PDB file of C-alpha atoms in Angstrom:
ATOM      1  CA  MET C   1      68.686 105.105  49.359  1.00 64.00           C
ATOM      2  CA  ILE C   2      69.962 108.624  48.577  1.00 81.00           C
ATOM      3  CA  ILE C   3      70.076 109.581  52.291  1.00 79.00           C
ATOM      4  CA  ASN C   4      71.769 106.296  53.192  1.00 76.00           C
ATOM      5  CA  ASP C   5      74.394 106.778  50.462  1.00 76.00           C
ATOM      6  CA  GLN C   6      75.045 110.379  51.499  1.00 77.00           C
ATOM      7  CA  LEU C   7      75.541 109.379  55.137  1.00 71.00           C
ATOM      8  CA  THR C   8      78.007 106.701  54.035  1.00 77.00           C
ATOM      9  CA  LEU C   9      79.839 109.155  51.774  1.00 76.00           C
ATOM     10  CA  LEU C  10      80.126 111.634  54.658  1.00 71.00           C
ATOM     11  CA  ARG C  11      81.399 108.841  56.927  1.00 76.00           C
ATOM     12  CA  LEU C  12      78.549 109.315  59.368  1.00 75.00           C
ATOM     13  CA  HIS C  13      78.515 105.613  60.093  1.00 75.00           C
ATOM     14  CA  GLY C  14      76.452 105.727  63.274  1.00 75.00           C
ATOM     15  CA  MET C  15      73.758 107.766  61.575  1.00 74.00           C
ATOM     16  CA  GLN C  16      73.917 105.561  58.478  1.00 78.00           C
ATOM     17  CA  ARG C  17      73.340 102.324  60.385  1.00 79.00           C
ATOM     18  CA  THR C  18      70.509 103.816  62.417  1.00 76.00           C
ATOM     19  CA  TRP C  19      68.850 105.319  59.327  1.00 72.00           C
ATOM     20  CA  GLN C  20      69.124 101.984  57.531  1.00 77.00           C
ATOM     21  CA  ALA C  21      67.513 100.196  60.485  1.00 79.00           C
ATOM     22  CA  LEU C  22      64.712 102.757  60.626  1.00 77.00           C
ATOM     23  CA  THR C  23      63.943 102.468  56.911  1.00 79.00           C
ATOM     24  CA  GLU C  24      64.139  98.679  56.865  1.00 75.00           C
ATOM     25  CA  THR C  25      61.589  98.493  59.666  1.00 81.00           C
ATOM     26  CA  ARG C  26      59.650 101.493  58.274  1.00 78.00           C
ATOM     27  CA  GLN C  27      59.877 103.223  61.650  1.00 77.00           C
ATOM     28  CA  HIS C  28      60.971 106.423  59.885  1.00 75.00           C
ATOM     29  CA  LEU C  29      57.374 106.815  58.709  1.00 71.00           C
ATOM     30  CA  ASP C  30      56.064 106.920  62.288  1.00 73.00           C
ATOM     31  CA  ILE C  31      58.421 109.415  63.949  1.00 84.00           C
ATOM     32  CA  SER C  32      58.647 113.184  63.644  1.00 80.00           C
ATOM     33  CA  PHE C  33      61.532 114.933  61.926  1.00 80.00           C
ATOM     34  CA  CYS C  34      62.851 116.256  65.255  1.00 82.00           C
ATOM     35  CA  ASP C  35      62.680 112.844  66.949  1.00 77.00           C
ATOM     36  CA  GLY C  36      64.335 111.161  63.990  1.00 75.00           C
ATOM     37  CA  LEU C  37      67.114 113.738  63.813  1.00 79.00           C
ATOM     38  CA  GLU C  38      67.744 113.433  67.546  1.00 80.00           C
ATOM     39  CA  MET C  39      67.945 109.645  67.222  1.00 77.00           C
ATOM     40  CA  LEU C  40      70.430 109.897  64.352  1.00 77.00           C
ATOM     41  CA  LEU C  41      72.622 112.419  66.182  1.00 79.00           C
ATOM     42  CA  GLN C  42      72.681 110.290  69.326  1.00 81.00           C
ATOM     43  CA  ALA C  43      73.673 107.271  67.261  1.00 76.00           C
ATOM     44  CA  GLU C  44      76.527 109.170  65.626  1.00 71.00           C
ATOM     45  CA  ASP C  45      77.730 110.488  68.978  1.00 69.00           C
ATOM     46  CA  ALA C  46      77.733 106.960  70.428  1.00 73.00           C
ATOM     47  CA  GLU C  47      79.552 105.636  67.357  1.00 70.00           C
ATOM     48  CA  ARG C  48      82.317 108.225  67.699  1.00 71.00           C
ATOM     49  CA  ASP C  49      82.662 107.534  71.434  1.00 72.00           C
ATOM     50  CA  ASN C  50      83.039 103.826  70.696  1.00 72.00           C
ATOM     51  CA  ARG C  51      85.642 104.446  68.009  1.00 74.00           C
ATOM     52  CA  ARG C  52      87.628 106.717  70.309  1.00 77.00           C
ATOM     53  CA  SER C  53      87.459 104.158  73.104  1.00 72.00           C
ATOM     54  CA  ASP C  54      88.630 101.386  70.769  1.00 77.00           C
ATOM     55  CA  ARG C  55      91.530 103.551  69.596  1.00 84.00           C
ATOM     56  CA  LEU C  56      92.533 104.409  73.168  1.00 84.00           C
ATOM     57  CA  LEU C  57      92.418 100.741  74.180  1.00 81.00           C
ATOM     58  CA  LYS C  58      94.657  99.754  71.287  1.00 84.00           C
ATOM     59  CA  GLN C  59      97.164 102.492  72.089  1.00 85.00           C
ATOM     60  CA  ALA C  60      97.249 101.608  75.806  1.00 89.00           C
ATOM     61  CA  GLY C  61      98.671  98.107  75.244  1.00 86.00           C
ATOM     62  CA  PHE C  62      97.003  96.414  78.199  1.00 92.00           C
ATOM     63  CA  ARG C  63      98.231  93.051  79.431  1.00 85.00           C
ATOM     64  CA  TYR C  64      94.701  91.762  80.036  1.00 86.00           C
ATOM     65  CA  GLN C  65      91.271  92.461  78.654  1.00 89.00           C
ATOM     66  CA  ALA C  66      89.650  93.414  81.926  1.00 91.00           C
ATOM     67  CA  SER C  67      86.451  94.847  83.358  1.00 91.00           C
ATOM     68  CA  LEU C  68      85.575  96.375  86.722  1.00 93.00           C
ATOM     69  CA  GLU C  69      82.242  94.551  86.558  1.00 91.00           C
ATOM     70  CA  GLU C  70      84.047  91.196  86.639  1.00 90.00           C
ATOM     71  CA  LEU C  71      86.178  91.859  89.725  1.00 91.00           C
ATOM     72  CA  ASN C  72      86.073  89.326  92.547  1.00 87.00           C
ATOM     73  CA  TYR C  73      84.937  90.961  95.788  1.00 89.00           C
ATOM     74  CA  ALA C  74      85.160  87.872  97.998  1.00 86.00           C
ATOM     75  CA  SER C  75      85.844  88.977 101.567  1.00 82.00           C
ATOM     76  CA  VAL C  76      89.131  87.068 101.682  1.00 83.00           C
ATOM     77  CA  ARG C  77      90.538  89.395  99.008  1.00 84.00           C
ATOM     78  CA  ALA C  78      89.967  92.582 101.066  1.00 85.00           C
ATOM     79  CA  LEU C  79      89.038  94.540  97.924  1.00 91.00           C
ATOM     80  CA  ASP C  80      87.027  97.617  98.895  1.00 91.00           C
ATOM     81  CA  LYS C  81      84.051  97.817  96.541  1.00 92.00           C
ATOM     82  CA  GLN C  82      83.322 101.405  97.562  1.00 94.00           C
ATOM     83  CA  LEU C  83      86.877 102.483  96.720  1.00 95.00           C
ATOM     84  CA  VAL C  84      86.700 100.757  93.333  1.00 95.00           C
ATOM     85  CA  ALA C  85      83.402 102.534  92.622  1.00 95.00           C
ATOM     86  CA  GLN C  86      85.071 105.827  93.529  1.00 95.00           C
ATOM     87  CA  LEU C  87      87.993 105.096  91.202  1.00 96.00           C
ATOM     88  CA  ALA C  88      85.579 104.142  88.425  1.00 95.00           C
ATOM     89  CA  THR C  89      84.367 107.756  88.306  1.00 94.00           C
ATOM     90  CA  GLY C  90      87.842 108.807  87.129  1.00 93.00           C
ATOM     91  CA  ASP C  91      88.169 111.619  89.681  1.00 93.00           C
ATOM     92  CA  TYR C  92      91.624 110.352  90.662  1.00 95.00           C
ATOM     93  CA  ILE C  93      92.756 110.827  87.053  1.00 95.00           C
ATOM     94  CA  ARG C  94      91.513 114.396  86.877  1.00 92.00           C
ATOM     95  CA  SER C  95      93.220 115.215  90.201  1.00 92.00           C
ATOM     96  CA  GLY C  96      96.495 113.453  89.300  1.00 93.00           C
ATOM     97  CA  THR C  97      96.290 111.054  92.252  1.00 94.00           C
ATOM     98  CA  SER C  98      98.269 107.802  92.371  1.00 95.00           C
ATOM     99  CA  VAL C  99      96.834 104.333  93.019  1.00 96.00           C
ATOM    100  CA  LEU C 100      99.160 101.767  94.608  1.00 97.00           C
ATOM    101  CA  ILE C 101      98.103  98.113  94.293  1.00 96.00           C
ATOM    102  CA  THR C 102     100.023  95.467  96.239  1.00 95.00           C
ATOM    103  CA  GLY C 103      99.576  91.771  96.959  1.00 91.00           C
ATOM    104  CA  SER C 104     101.100  88.357  96.470  1.00 86.00           C
ATOM    105  CA  THR C 105     101.598  86.591  93.131  1.00 83.00           C
ATOM    106  CA  GLY C 106      98.397  85.806  91.281  1.00 80.00           C
ATOM    107  CA  CYS C 107      96.015  87.717  93.533  1.00 85.00           C
ATOM    108  CA  GLY C 108      94.732  89.901  90.695  1.00 88.00           C
ATOM    109  CA  LYS C 109      96.843  93.067  90.868  1.00 92.00           C
ATOM    110  CA  SER C 110      97.489  93.276  87.126  1.00 93.00           C
ATOM    111  CA  TYR C 111      93.865  92.485  86.290  1.00 94.00           C
ATOM    112  CA  LEU C 112      92.621  95.228  88.618  1.00 96.00           C
ATOM    113  CA  ALA C 113      95.110  97.724  87.169  1.00 96.00           C
ATOM    114  CA  CYS C 114      94.015  96.844  83.631  1.00 96.00           C
ATOM    115  CA  ALA C 115      90.335  97.042  84.596  1.00 96.00           C
ATOM    116  CA  LEU C 116      90.894 100.569  85.891  1.00 97.00           C
ATOM    117  CA  GLY C 117      92.725 101.329  82.661  1.00 96.00           C
ATOM    118  CA  TYR C 118      89.843 100.009  80.544  1.00 94.00           C
ATOM    119  CA  SER C 119      87.437 102.149  82.563  1.00 94.00           C
ATOM    120  CA  ALA C 120      89.661 105.192  81.982  1.00 94.00           C
ATOM    121  CA  CYS C 121      89.662 104.586  78.219  1.00 92.00           C
ATOM    122  CA  ALA C 122      85.876 104.279  78.250  1.00 89.00           C
ATOM    123  CA  HIS C 123      85.786 107.771  79.783  1.00 90.00           C
ATOM    124  CA  GLY C 124      88.004 109.120  76.999  1.00 90.00           C
ATOM    125  CA  HIS C 125      91.308 109.214  78.898  1.00 94.00           C
ATOM    126  CA  ARG C 126      94.667 108.458  77.289  1.00 94.00           C
ATOM    127  CA  VAL C 127      96.344 105.510  79.015  1.00 96.00           C
ATOM    128  CA  ALA C 128      99.709 103.759  78.750  1.00 96.00           C
ATOM    129  CA  TYR C 129     100.418 100.348  80.294  1.00 96.00           C
ATOM    130  CA  PHE C 130     103.946  99.014  80.893  1.00 95.00           C
ATOM    131  CA  ASN C 131     105.446  96.426  83.121  1.00 92.00           C
ATOM    132  CA  MET C 132     108.420  97.859  84.957  1.00 92.00           C
ATOM    133  CA  GLN C 133     111.056  95.983  82.969  1.00 91.00           C
ATOM    134  CA  LYS C 134     109.689  97.068  79.599  1.00 92.00           C
ATOM    135  CA  LEU C 135     109.283 100.664  80.718  1.00 93.00           C
ATOM    136  CA  LEU C 136     112.916 100.862  81.832  1.00 91.00           C
ATOM    137  CA  MET C 137     114.027  99.149  78.619  1.00 90.00           C
ATOM    138  CA  ARG C 138     112.061 101.660  76.526  1.00 92.00           C
ATOM    139  CA  CYS C 139     113.751 104.476  78.465  1.00 92.00           C
ATOM    140  CA  LYS C 140     117.161 102.950  77.780  1.00 90.00           C
ATOM    141  CA  ILE C 141     116.471 102.516  74.064  1.00 93.00           C
ATOM    142  CA  ALA C 142     115.102 106.058  73.781  1.00 92.00           C
ATOM    143  CA  ARG C 143     118.275 107.455  75.364  1.00 89.00           C
ATOM    144  CA  ALA C 144     120.495 105.368  73.069  1.00 90.00           C
ATOM    145  CA  GLU C 145     118.598 106.659  70.025  1.00 91.00           C
ATOM    146  CA  GLY C 146     118.613 110.272  71.207  1.00 90.00           C
ATOM    147  CA  GLN C 147     114.820 110.181  71.555  1.00 90.00           C
ATOM    148  CA  SER C 148     114.530 110.416  75.345  1.00 88.00           C
ATOM    149  CA  SER C 149     112.790 113.820  75.356  1.00 90.00           C
ATOM    150  CA  LYS C 150     110.217 112.609  72.845  1.00 93.00           C
ATOM    151  CA  PHE C 151     109.577 109.406  74.800  1.00 93.00           C
ATOM    152  CA  PHE C 152     109.230 111.179  78.155  1.00 93.00           C
ATOM    153  CA  ASP C 153     106.904 113.734  76.563  1.00 93.00           C
ATOM    154  CA  SER C 154     104.705 110.917  75.238  1.00 93.00           C
ATOM    155  CA  ILE C 155     104.472 109.457  78.746  1.00 93.00           C
ATOM    156  CA  ARG C 156     103.783 112.860  80.298  1.00 93.00           C
ATOM    157  CA  ARG C 157     100.850 113.450  77.954  1.00 93.00           C
ATOM    158  CA  LYS C 158      99.053 110.296  79.082  1.00 95.00           C
ATOM    159  CA  ASP C 159      96.209 110.930  81.510  1.00 96.00           C
ATOM    160  CA  LEU C 160      96.958 107.615  83.222  1.00 97.00           C
ATOM    161  CA  LEU C 161     100.197 105.632  83.372  1.00 97.00           C
ATOM    162  CA  ILE C 162     100.089 102.048  84.668  1.00 97.00           C
ATOM    163  CA  ILE C 163     103.382 100.506  85.846  1.00 96.00           C
ATOM    164  CA  ASP C 164     102.991  96.795  86.553  1.00 95.00           C
ATOM    165  CA  ASP C 165     105.379  94.356  88.284  1.00 93.00           C
ATOM    166  CA  PHE C 166     107.181  97.143  90.116  1.00 92.00           C
ATOM    167  CA  GLY C 167     110.214  95.882  92.037  1.00 87.00           C
ATOM    168  CA  LEU C 168     110.787  92.622  90.164  1.00 84.00           C
ATOM    169  CA  VAL C 169     113.919  93.853  88.373  1.00 80.00           C
ATOM    170  CA  PRO C 170     116.965  95.642  89.817  1.00 79.00           C
ATOM    171  CA  VAL C 171     116.828  99.426  89.526  1.00 83.00           C
ATOM    172  CA  GLU C 172     120.103 100.717  88.132  1.00 85.00           C
ATOM    173  CA  ALA C 173     121.412 104.266  88.543  1.00 87.00           C
ATOM    174  CA  GLN C 174     120.048 105.525  85.193  1.00 89.00           C
ATOM    175  CA  HIS C 175     116.764 103.728  85.842  1.00 89.00           C
ATOM    176  CA  ARG C 176     116.311 105.704  89.055  1.00 90.00           C
ATOM    177  CA  ILE C 177     116.818 108.980  87.201  1.00 91.00           C
ATOM    178  CA  ASP C 178     114.394 107.942  84.452  1.00 91.00           C
ATOM    179  CA  LEU C 179     111.751 106.841  86.960  1.00 92.00           C
ATOM    180  CA  MET C 180     112.197 110.074  88.908  1.00 92.00           C
ATOM    181  CA  GLU C 181     111.691 112.120  85.735  1.00 92.00           C
ATOM    182  CA  ILE C 182     108.533 110.204  84.852  1.00 93.00           C
ATOM    183  CA  ILE C 183     107.020 110.546  88.323  1.00 93.00           C
ATOM    184  CA  GLU C 184     108.035 114.210  88.645  1.00 92.00           C
ATOM    185  CA  ASP C 185     106.417 115.053  85.291  1.00 91.00           C
ATOM    186  CA  ARG C 186     103.146 113.482  86.432  1.00 91.00           C
ATOM    187  CA  HIS C 187     103.022 114.622  90.050  1.00 90.00           C
ATOM    188  CA  GLY C 188      99.761 116.476  90.683  1.00 87.00           C
ATOM    189  CA  ARG C 189      99.059 116.640  86.934  1.00 91.00           C
ATOM    190  CA  ALA C 190      98.278 113.092  85.788  1.00 94.00           C
ATOM    191  CA  ALA C 191      97.479 109.803  87.497  1.00 96.00           C
ATOM    192  CA  THR C 192      99.782 106.824  87.951  1.00 96.00           C
ATOM    193  CA  ILE C 193      98.855 103.280  88.960  1.00 97.00           C
ATOM    194  CA  ILE C 194     101.640 101.070  90.297  1.00 96.00           C
ATOM    195  CA  ALA C 195     101.112  97.357  90.928  1.00 96.00           C
ATOM    196  CA  SER C 196     103.677  95.347  92.886  1.00 95.00           C
ATOM    197  CA  GLN C 197     104.151  92.061  94.721  1.00 92.00           C
ATOM    198  CA  LEU C 198     106.174  93.966  97.272  1.00 92.00           C
ATOM    199  CA  PRO C 199     104.628  95.997 100.107  1.00 92.00           C
ATOM    200  CA  VAL C 200     105.051  99.747  99.811  1.00 91.00           C
ATOM    201  CA  SER C 201     107.238  99.683 102.943  1.00 90.00           C
ATOM    202  CA  THR C 202     109.987  97.953 100.890  1.00 91.00           C
ATOM    203  CA  TRP C 203     109.937 100.274  97.887  1.00 91.00           C
ATOM    204  CA  PHE C 204     112.600 102.552  99.362  1.00 90.00           C
ATOM    205  CA  GLU C 205     115.104  99.672  99.263  1.00 87.00           C
ATOM    206  CA  VAL C 206     113.919  98.657  95.775  1.00 88.00           C
ATOM    207  CA  ILE C 207     114.691 102.106  94.360  1.00 89.00           C
ATOM    208  CA  GLY C 208     118.006 102.189  96.177  1.00 85.00           C
ATOM    209  CA  GLU C 209     119.575 105.639  96.226  1.00 82.00           C
ATOM    210  CA  GLU C 210     118.300 107.559  99.256  1.00 87.00           C
ATOM    211  CA  SER C 211     117.638 111.030  97.846  1.00 90.00           C
ATOM    212  CA  ILE C 212     115.945 109.725  94.690  1.00 91.00           C
ATOM    213  CA  ALA C 213     113.922 107.139  96.604  1.00 91.00           C
ATOM    214  CA  ASP C 214     112.744 109.859  98.989  1.00 91.00           C
ATOM    215  CA  ALA C 215     111.726 112.111  96.118  1.00 91.00           C
ATOM    216  CA  ILE C 216     109.870 109.382  94.198  1.00 91.00           C
ATOM    217  CA  LEU C 217     108.010 107.987  97.190  1.00 92.00           C
ATOM    218  CA  ASP C 218     107.138 111.437  98.489  1.00 91.00           C
ATOM    219  CA  ARG C 219     105.336 112.108  95.206  1.00 91.00           C
ATOM    220  CA  LEU C 220     103.648 108.703  95.078  1.00 89.00           C
ATOM    221  CA  VAL C 221     102.687 107.624  98.547  1.00 88.00           C
ATOM    222  CA  HIS C 222     101.285 110.398 100.699  1.00 84.00           C
ATOM    223  CA  THR C 223      98.176 111.310  98.707  1.00 86.00           C
ATOM    224  CA  SER C 224      97.639 107.943  97.014  1.00 93.00           C
ATOM    225  CA  HIS C 225      94.791 105.463  97.097  1.00 95.00           C
ATOM    226  CA  ARG C 226      96.091 102.179  98.524  1.00 94.00           C
ATOM    227  CA  ILE C 227      94.767  98.722  97.645  1.00 95.00           C
ATOM    228  CA  GLU C 228      96.327  95.715  99.389  1.00 93.00           C
ATOM    229  CA  LEU C 229      94.902  92.532  97.894  1.00 93.00           C
ATOM    230  CA  LYS C 230      94.813  89.410 100.052  1.00 86.00           C
ATOM    231  CA  GLY C 231      94.128  85.714  99.550  1.00 71.00           C
ATOM    232  CA  ASP C 232      95.582  82.857  97.540  1.00 65.00           C
ATOM    233  CA  SER C 233      96.496  83.011  93.891  1.00 64.00           C
ATOM    234  CA  LEU C 234      93.439  83.216  91.657  1.00 65.00           C
ATOM    235  CA  ARG C 235      95.321  81.290  88.986  1.00 58.00           C
ATOM    236  CA  LYS C 236      95.171  78.131  91.118  1.00 54.00           C
ATOM    237  CA  LYS C 237      91.382  78.236  91.034  1.00 52.00           C
ATOM    238  CA  ARG C 238      91.053  78.221  87.236  1.00 49.00           C
TER     239      ARG C 238
END
C-alpha cells in the first residue's frame, strides 16, 4: 500500500489506479519492472490527456454534446464523409483555415459545428463556441466595461472559434467593427467555423457596410472549406 499511497500523494492518479488494479489482480507479480513502469507511465499520460480534454470541453461552452462518429451521412444530406474525415485530423486548425457550414433550419449545422469542436478539444486545441447574438453581446459588454482588449485577446488565443446562427440578428455599425477585428486577428493564424441558415452569397448584405463586408468575407471565404447541408429538418424525425 506504500506505493499506492505515494502515487496518490503525488497526484499521479492514472498511475495510482493502474497500480491498484495490477496489485488487486496480482498481475504486478507476473510482469517485469520495465513493462510495469511503461504501463504506469502510459496510464498517467492518458489520464492527463483526458483531464485536459475535459477542461477544454468545459471552457468551450458547446451548445450540444456532439460526436463526429454519430453524424448522419444519408445521401439526402449531401455531407461529404471524406471532407469530415479530413477536418477530423485538425489540419485546418493548424493552418488557420475557415469552415463555413450552411443549410436550412434543423438540418444539423450546429451539431456538426459542435462535433468538430469536440474533436478539436480531444486533440488538445483551445475552442470557444458562441452563437452570433451572444458573441456580439459579449463584445458590447466588454466595451462598456473597458475590457474590450482583454476579451478580444481571449478570442484571439483560441485555436478554434465557432460562431453559430450567423445572420439571424441585425449587424449594427459597432458589431461590424467588432466582427472585423475578430476575423482579422484570426486570419491565417487560427481557425474559425461559421454556421448559418443563410447561403454564403447573402452574407455581404447581412454584414451591411460595403468595405467591412468585403474585408470580412475576403478573409473567410476564399480559402475556406464549405459544407452545404441539405434535406429536411432532423428535429422532425425525432
